[in-house]
Amino acid sequence: MTSEAFKISNPQGDSSTELPVVDGTLGTPGVDVRGLNTKQGVFTYDPAFTATCSCKSDITFIDGENGILMYRGYPVDQLAEHSSYLEVCYLLLNGELPNATEMEDFRHAITHHTMLNESLVKFYDGFHYDAHPMAILTGIVGSLSAFYHDTTDIRDPEHRAIFAHRMIAKMPTIAAAAYKHSIGQPKIGPKNHLDYAANFLRMCFAVPAEEYEVDPVAAKALDVLFILHADHEQNASTSTVRMAGSTGANPYAAISSGIAALWGPAHGGANEAVLNMLGQIGDVSQVPKYLEKAKDKNDPFRLMGFGHRVYKNFDPRAKIIRGYCHEILEHYGMQNNKLFELALELERIALEDDYFVERKLYPNVDFYSGIIYQALGIPVNMFTPMFAIARTVGWAAHWSEMMADPGMRIARPRQVYTGYQLRDYVDINNR
């Protein structure tokens, strides 16, 4: 809190209330409206909470106007260049980058939590073969709460740390097993000598009949994508985890609720929508036609993967991953692949078209991540699970931060009621 305050008066002008300003270290300050109802008899009205601060957090900072994203004060581009996903996980959970000993201990903790209980593995057989992998993730992660009763005291910091380690470790194994289930192949267990991204690729694509060598170029690109998706402040799924967790629910259930929120095409399914859009365009020759359709407000066609609700400038994550996207396509000799040729032409024209440039509708991280996943052989229905793997650490960090906050209360939004006024019951048969 600061000594500054906003003053709000009622329409009659005979009553006013001072609302204290809440300052952070960076970004737009907030106005504390908690006393407004008791003093003025009104609530604030903010559909979708787009102008509401639901918490204080020191994990992630976004400046959408200037295209800035920082984890614990570190610019995401520096972390993507110099760090690894597991080191970023440590940073998000603990607030500082680890020294060599801390990193080795953390890596050991993650590596030795990657396996799944055999009873849990049997759960996969209960899902239909064509179940969406996100449906499987939601169910499997929620069921983890039935396996770890001894380390889910949400008031115990050590238990919270064990939960976070376990979730980060198991999510790639859970997601890879969901993929294997969908294609009818035997599930492949983790290998402790592989790093995080390489282990996931092996669990997805290895088969018992032959040896599998992880492509280091693919593993590096995936590791960077995981870093870029690790956290993104109070987005829909993170806020869902916080809201579910505020009830004191089992943390695995809270993460499961976040996975369900991420599943939506407006959130985690955006990169899948990019590939669907490219399929709709169909050919490079059709790009100008569809760009004109995108400019027409009366046309239902939308250019997916361009622009961002938060970033009013170039998505900083897109700047980073664009280079990896082109590197992957060149590495696999896919520049002339019809789909990728179409994507690159769409990118080129949109970056030069005044309509898109003036509106700052630049390609975002979803545009490039979908192309990379496709090039790596990851099927479209696995795109959102890839997002879930990366975002697990963000969910766990925000849940842990909330649990450690002595002022934490159960989330309880208000509403403006627009239904009937009081009316008496009438038996419709005796009117």
Short mmCIF file of C-alpha atoms in Angstrom, two decimals, residues 16-333:
data_model
loop_
_atom_site.label_atom_id
_atom_site.label_comp_id
_atom_site.label_asym_id
_atom_site.label_seq_id
_atom_site.Cartn_x
_atom_site.Cartn_y
_atom_site.Cartn_z
CA SER A 16 -17.25 9.38 -0.95
CA THR A 17 -14.78 6.62 -0.21
CA GLU A 18 -11.02 6.61 -0.48
CA LEU A 19 -9.53 3.57 -2.21
CA PRO A 20 -5.85 2.93 -1.43
CA VAL A 21 -3.34 2.41 -4.23
CA VAL A 22 -1.38 -0.86 -4.26
CA ASP A 23 2.01 -0.44 -5.92
CA GLY A 24 4.22 -3.16 -7.30
CA THR A 25 7.88 -2.96 -8.26
CA LEU A 26 6.96 -2.66 -11.96
CA GLY A 27 3.84 -2.20 -14.01
CA THR A 28 0.41 -0.69 -13.52
CA PRO A 29 -0.59 -0.15 -9.88
CA GLY A 30 -3.84 -1.49 -8.50
CA VAL A 31 -6.65 0.13 -6.55
CA ASP A 32 -7.83 -1.72 -3.46
CA VAL A 33 -11.63 -1.86 -3.82
CA ARG A 34 -12.31 -4.30 -0.99
CA GLY A 35 -13.97 -1.68 1.20
CA LEU A 36 -16.21 -0.33 -1.55
CA ASN A 37 -19.16 -2.60 -0.83
CA THR A 38 -19.33 -1.93 2.89
CA LYS A 39 -18.94 1.83 2.46
CA GLN A 40 -20.86 2.48 -0.75
CA GLY A 41 -23.04 -0.61 -1.16
CA VAL A 42 -21.73 -1.45 -4.65
CA PHE A 43 -19.39 -3.97 -6.24
CA THR A 44 -16.98 -3.40 -9.11
CA TYR A 45 -18.13 -4.90 -12.42
CA ASP A 46 -15.36 -6.38 -14.55
CA PRO A 47 -16.40 -9.21 -16.92
CA ALA A 48 -13.56 -11.70 -17.49
CA PHE A 49 -11.53 -9.84 -14.80
CA THR A 50 -9.54 -8.02 -17.48
CA ALA A 51 -9.02 -4.98 -15.25
CA THR A 52 -8.84 -6.78 -11.90
CA CYS A 53 -5.74 -7.79 -9.93
CA SER A 54 -6.62 -11.03 -8.16
CA CYS A 55 -3.40 -11.34 -6.17
CA LYS A 56 0.10 -10.08 -5.50
CA SER A 57 2.81 -12.17 -7.13
CA ASP A 58 6.58 -11.89 -7.57
CA ILE A 59 6.93 -14.70 -10.12
CA THR A 60 6.34 -13.25 -13.59
CA PHE A 61 6.09 -9.75 -15.05
CA ILE A 62 4.59 -8.85 -18.43
CA ASP A 63 4.72 -5.44 -20.11
CA GLY A 64 2.45 -5.95 -23.08
CA GLU A 65 2.95 -2.49 -24.52
CA ASN A 66 6.70 -2.96 -24.84
CA GLY A 67 6.79 -6.70 -25.48
CA ILE A 68 8.54 -7.66 -22.22
CA LEU A 69 8.27 -10.97 -20.35
CA MET A 70 10.39 -11.67 -17.26
CA TYR A 71 10.62 -14.63 -14.90
CA ARG A 72 11.70 -13.49 -11.42
CA GLY A 73 13.23 -10.39 -13.06
CA TYR A 74 15.16 -12.23 -15.77
CA PRO A 75 14.17 -11.43 -19.40
CA VAL A 76 12.84 -14.55 -21.08
CA ASP A 77 15.15 -14.08 -24.08
CA GLN A 78 18.21 -14.30 -21.83
CA LEU A 79 16.88 -17.42 -20.15
CA ALA A 80 16.09 -19.03 -23.51
CA GLU A 81 19.63 -18.32 -24.72
CA HIS A 82 21.63 -19.26 -21.64
CA SER A 83 19.47 -21.46 -19.41
CA SER A 84 17.69 -24.81 -19.54
CA TYR A 85 14.07 -25.63 -18.81
CA LEU A 86 14.91 -27.37 -15.52
CA GLU A 87 17.01 -24.41 -14.38
CA VAL A 88 14.07 -22.13 -15.20
CA CYS A 89 11.82 -24.45 -13.19
CA TYR A 90 14.11 -24.04 -10.19
CA LEU A 91 14.07 -20.27 -10.68
CA LEU A 92 10.28 -20.06 -10.85
CA LEU A 93 9.81 -22.25 -7.79
CA ASN A 94 12.57 -20.78 -5.61
CA GLY A 95 13.03 -17.19 -6.78
CA GLU A 96 16.73 -17.41 -7.64
CA LEU A 97 18.90 -19.25 -10.13
CA PRO A 98 20.59 -22.31 -8.60
CA ASN A 99 24.28 -22.83 -8.00
CA ALA A 100 25.85 -26.04 -9.28
CA THR A 101 25.03 -28.08 -6.16
CA GLU A 102 21.45 -26.84 -5.96
CA MET A 103 20.94 -27.58 -9.65
CA GLU A 104 22.29 -31.11 -9.32
CA ASP A 105 20.04 -31.80 -6.32
CA PHE A 106 17.03 -30.40 -8.16
CA ARG A 107 17.78 -32.38 -11.32
CA HIS A 108 18.12 -35.53 -9.22
CA ALA A 109 14.76 -34.86 -7.51
CA ILE A 110 13.01 -34.40 -10.86
CA THR A 111 14.71 -37.35 -12.55
CA HIS A 112 13.75 -39.75 -9.77
CA HIS A 113 10.08 -38.76 -9.76
CA THR A 114 9.45 -39.40 -13.46
CA MET A 115 8.05 -42.92 -13.25
CA LEU A 116 4.33 -43.66 -12.81
CA ASN A 117 2.85 -46.06 -10.30
CA GLU A 118 1.86 -49.25 -12.13
CA SER A 119 -1.67 -49.01 -10.73
CA LEU A 120 -1.91 -45.54 -12.29
CA VAL A 121 -0.69 -46.87 -15.65
CA LYS A 122 -3.68 -49.23 -15.68
CA PHE A 123 -5.99 -46.19 -15.66
CA TYR A 124 -5.08 -45.56 -19.29
CA ASP A 125 -6.91 -48.73 -20.30
CA GLY A 126 -10.15 -47.11 -19.16
CA PHE A 127 -9.92 -44.44 -21.86
CA HIS A 128 -11.18 -45.05 -25.39
CA TYR A 129 -8.37 -45.30 -27.93
CA ASP A 130 -9.39 -42.05 -29.64
CA ALA A 131 -9.86 -40.03 -26.45
CA HIS A 132 -8.26 -36.59 -26.72
CA PRO A 133 -4.92 -36.58 -24.87
CA MET A 134 -6.07 -33.56 -22.83
CA ALA A 135 -9.01 -35.58 -21.54
CA ILE A 136 -6.54 -38.24 -20.44
CA LEU A 137 -4.22 -35.70 -18.82
CA THR A 138 -7.10 -34.14 -16.89
CA GLY A 139 -8.17 -37.54 -15.55
CA ILE A 140 -4.73 -38.97 -14.82
CA VAL A 141 -3.40 -35.87 -13.05
CA GLY A 142 -6.57 -35.59 -10.99
CA SER A 143 -6.19 -39.23 -9.96
CA LEU A 144 -2.66 -38.57 -8.64
CA SER A 145 -4.41 -37.23 -5.54
CA ALA A 146 -5.44 -40.83 -4.79
CA PHE A 147 -1.81 -41.98 -4.67
CA TYR A 148 0.08 -39.46 -2.53
CA HIS A 149 -1.78 -39.00 0.75
CA ASP A 150 1.37 -38.75 2.85
CA THR A 151 2.83 -35.65 1.18
CA THR A 152 -0.15 -33.38 0.47
CA ASP A 153 -0.29 -31.25 3.60
CA ILE A 154 -0.74 -27.91 1.86
CA ARG A 155 0.47 -26.05 4.98
CA ASP A 156 3.85 -27.85 4.97
CA PRO A 157 6.50 -26.11 2.78
CA GLU A 158 8.38 -29.38 2.32
CA HIS A 159 5.23 -31.13 1.12
CA ARG A 160 4.57 -28.29 -1.30
CA ALA A 161 8.08 -28.69 -2.72
CA ILE A 162 7.65 -32.46 -3.11
CA PHE A 163 4.36 -31.90 -4.91
CA ALA A 164 5.96 -29.41 -7.31
CA HIS A 165 8.88 -31.74 -8.07
CA ARG A 166 6.57 -34.68 -8.57
CA MET A 167 4.27 -32.77 -10.94
CA ILE A 168 7.08 -31.37 -13.08
CA ALA A 169 8.70 -34.81 -13.28
CA LYS A 170 5.61 -36.85 -14.10
CA MET A 171 3.84 -34.61 -16.59
CA PRO A 172 6.02 -35.60 -19.60
CA THR A 173 5.60 -39.28 -18.70
CA ILE A 174 1.82 -38.85 -18.39
CA ALA A 175 1.56 -36.96 -21.68
CA ALA A 176 3.79 -39.39 -23.60
CA ALA A 177 1.77 -42.33 -22.26
CA ALA A 178 -1.42 -40.61 -23.46
CA TYR A 179 0.10 -40.35 -26.94
CA LYS A 180 1.17 -44.01 -26.94
CA HIS A 181 -2.32 -45.03 -25.83
CA SER A 182 -3.86 -43.12 -28.73
CA ILE A 183 -1.77 -44.97 -31.33
CA GLY A 184 -1.90 -48.40 -29.70
CA GLN A 185 1.82 -48.67 -28.97
CA PRO A 186 3.36 -49.91 -25.70
CA LYS A 187 4.22 -47.18 -23.23
CA ILE A 188 7.90 -46.31 -22.94
CA GLY A 189 9.33 -45.52 -19.51
CA PRO A 190 11.77 -42.68 -18.78
CA LYS A 191 15.57 -42.95 -18.88
CA ASN A 192 17.42 -41.21 -16.06
CA HIS A 193 20.49 -40.32 -18.14
CA LEU A 194 18.51 -38.18 -20.60
CA ASP A 195 17.64 -34.54 -20.08
CA TYR A 196 14.05 -33.36 -19.71
CA ALA A 197 13.12 -32.66 -23.35
CA ALA A 198 15.12 -35.59 -24.76
CA ASN A 199 13.43 -37.94 -22.32
CA PHE A 200 10.01 -36.80 -23.49
CA LEU A 201 10.87 -37.26 -27.17
CA ARG A 202 12.11 -40.77 -26.47
CA MET A 203 8.99 -41.71 -24.50
CA CYS A 204 6.88 -40.49 -27.42
CA PHE A 205 8.72 -41.98 -30.37
CA ALA A 206 10.78 -44.94 -29.20
CA VAL A 207 9.49 -48.48 -29.74
CA PRO A 208 10.69 -51.72 -28.09
CA ALA A 209 11.70 -53.24 -31.43
CA GLU A 210 14.62 -50.88 -32.12
CA GLU A 211 16.99 -48.37 -30.63
CA TYR A 212 16.02 -44.70 -30.62
CA GLU A 213 18.49 -41.85 -30.78
CA VAL A 214 17.22 -38.42 -29.72
CA ASP A 215 18.03 -35.66 -32.20
CA PRO A 216 19.82 -32.94 -30.14
CA VAL A 217 18.49 -30.20 -32.45
CA ALA A 218 14.93 -31.32 -31.77
CA ALA A 219 15.58 -31.64 -28.02
CA LYS A 220 17.08 -28.13 -27.84
CA ALA A 221 14.17 -26.54 -29.73
CA LEU A 222 11.70 -28.33 -27.45
CA ASP A 223 13.59 -27.23 -24.33
CA VAL A 224 13.43 -23.60 -25.47
CA LEU A 225 9.70 -23.93 -26.19
CA PHE A 226 9.20 -25.29 -22.68
CA ILE A 227 11.05 -22.25 -21.28
CA LEU A 228 8.89 -19.83 -23.27
CA HIS A 229 5.68 -21.51 -22.09
CA ALA A 230 6.74 -22.06 -18.47
CA ASP A 231 4.66 -19.21 -17.06
CA HIS A 232 2.63 -16.25 -18.25
CA GLU A 233 1.33 -14.45 -15.18
CA GLN A 234 -2.41 -14.66 -14.27
CA ASN A 235 -3.70 -16.34 -17.43
CA ALA A 236 -6.92 -18.37 -17.52
CA SER A 237 -5.43 -21.73 -16.51
CA THR A 238 -3.16 -20.29 -13.81
CA SER A 239 -6.05 -18.33 -12.35
CA THR A 240 -8.11 -21.54 -12.42
CA VAL A 241 -5.40 -23.37 -10.47
CA ARG A 242 -5.32 -20.53 -7.94
CA MET A 243 -9.10 -20.46 -7.61
CA ALA A 244 -9.39 -24.23 -7.16
CA GLY A 245 -6.42 -24.25 -4.80
CA SER A 246 -7.91 -21.44 -2.69
CA THR A 247 -10.54 -23.90 -1.44
CA GLY A 248 -7.81 -26.04 0.10
CA ALA A 249 -8.35 -28.71 -2.53
CA ASN A 250 -5.73 -31.38 -3.10
CA PRO A 251 -3.00 -29.75 -5.26
CA TYR A 252 -3.20 -32.46 -7.92
CA ALA A 253 -6.90 -31.68 -8.31
CA ALA A 254 -6.04 -27.99 -8.63
CA ILE A 255 -3.52 -28.73 -11.41
CA SER A 256 -6.10 -30.95 -13.12
CA SER A 257 -8.49 -28.00 -13.19
CA GLY A 258 -5.77 -25.90 -14.82
CA ILE A 259 -5.28 -28.56 -17.51
CA ALA A 260 -9.02 -28.48 -18.23
CA ALA A 261 -8.90 -24.68 -18.60
CA LEU A 262 -5.84 -24.89 -20.85
CA TRP A 263 -7.68 -27.27 -23.16
CA GLY A 264 -9.85 -24.48 -24.56
CA PRO A 265 -9.03 -23.31 -28.10
CA ALA A 266 -8.87 -19.69 -26.92
CA HIS A 267 -6.03 -20.63 -24.54
CA GLY A 268 -3.82 -23.68 -24.98
CA GLY A 269 -5.38 -24.81 -28.23
CA ALA A 270 -4.30 -21.76 -30.22
CA ASN A 271 -1.35 -23.45 -31.93
CA GLU A 272 -3.64 -26.28 -33.01
CA ALA A 273 -5.92 -23.64 -34.53
CA VAL A 274 -2.93 -22.32 -36.52
CA LEU A 275 -2.42 -25.70 -38.22
CA ASN A 276 -6.15 -25.95 -38.93
CA MET A 277 -6.03 -22.47 -40.48
CA LEU A 278 -3.08 -23.42 -42.69
CA GLY A 279 -5.02 -26.47 -43.82
CA GLN A 280 -7.97 -24.26 -44.67
CA ILE A 281 -5.80 -21.91 -46.78
CA GLY A 282 -4.39 -24.95 -48.52
CA ASP A 283 -1.90 -23.44 -50.95
CA VAL A 284 0.59 -20.57 -51.20
CA SER A 285 -1.39 -19.10 -54.08
CA GLN A 286 -4.35 -18.61 -51.72
CA VAL A 287 -2.46 -16.56 -49.11
CA PRO A 288 -3.34 -13.09 -50.57
CA LYS A 289 -7.00 -14.10 -50.78
CA TYR A 290 -7.15 -15.20 -47.15
CA LEU A 291 -5.26 -12.15 -45.91
CA GLU A 292 -7.95 -10.02 -47.55
CA LYS A 293 -10.60 -12.15 -45.84
CA ALA A 294 -8.84 -11.56 -42.52
CA LYS A 295 -9.12 -7.79 -43.06
CA ASP A 296 -12.87 -8.01 -43.68
CA LYS A 297 -14.72 -7.63 -40.37
CA ASN A 298 -17.79 -9.27 -41.88
CA ASP A 299 -15.88 -12.38 -42.96
CA PRO A 300 -15.80 -15.21 -40.39
CA PHE A 301 -12.23 -16.15 -41.33
CA ARG A 302 -9.68 -15.24 -38.67
CA LEU A 303 -5.91 -15.17 -38.97
CA MET A 304 -4.82 -17.50 -36.16
CA GLY A 305 -1.41 -17.13 -34.51
CA PHE A 306 -1.15 -13.38 -35.14
CA GLY A 307 -1.45 -10.73 -32.46
CA HIS A 308 -1.96 -11.32 -28.74
CA ARG A 309 -4.44 -10.15 -26.13
CA VAL A 310 -1.66 -9.07 -23.77
CA TYR A 311 1.12 -8.02 -26.13
CA LYS A 312 0.44 -4.82 -28.06
CA ASN A 313 3.84 -5.19 -29.65
CA PHE A 314 5.79 -8.18 -30.96
CA ASP A 315 5.37 -11.20 -28.67
CA PRO A 316 8.89 -11.51 -27.15
CA ARG A 317 8.57 -15.29 -27.17
CA ALA A 318 7.85 -15.25 -30.90
CA LYS A 319 11.08 -13.37 -31.60
CA ILE A 320 13.02 -16.16 -29.91
CA ILE A 321 11.23 -19.16 -31.31
CA ARG A 322 11.12 -17.80 -34.86
CA GLY A 323 14.82 -18.55 -35.24
CA TYR A 324 14.38 -22.08 -33.93
CA CYS A 325 11.43 -22.59 -36.27
CA HIS A 326 13.54 -21.76 -39.32
CA GLU A 327 16.44 -23.83 -37.95
CA ILE A 328 14.22 -26.89 -37.50
CA LEU A 329 12.75 -26.59 -40.99
CA GLU A 330 16.24 -26.30 -42.48
CA HIS A 331 17.62 -29.12 -40.32
CA TYR A 332 14.94 -31.51 -41.58
CA GLY A 333 14.95 -30.15 -45.13
#
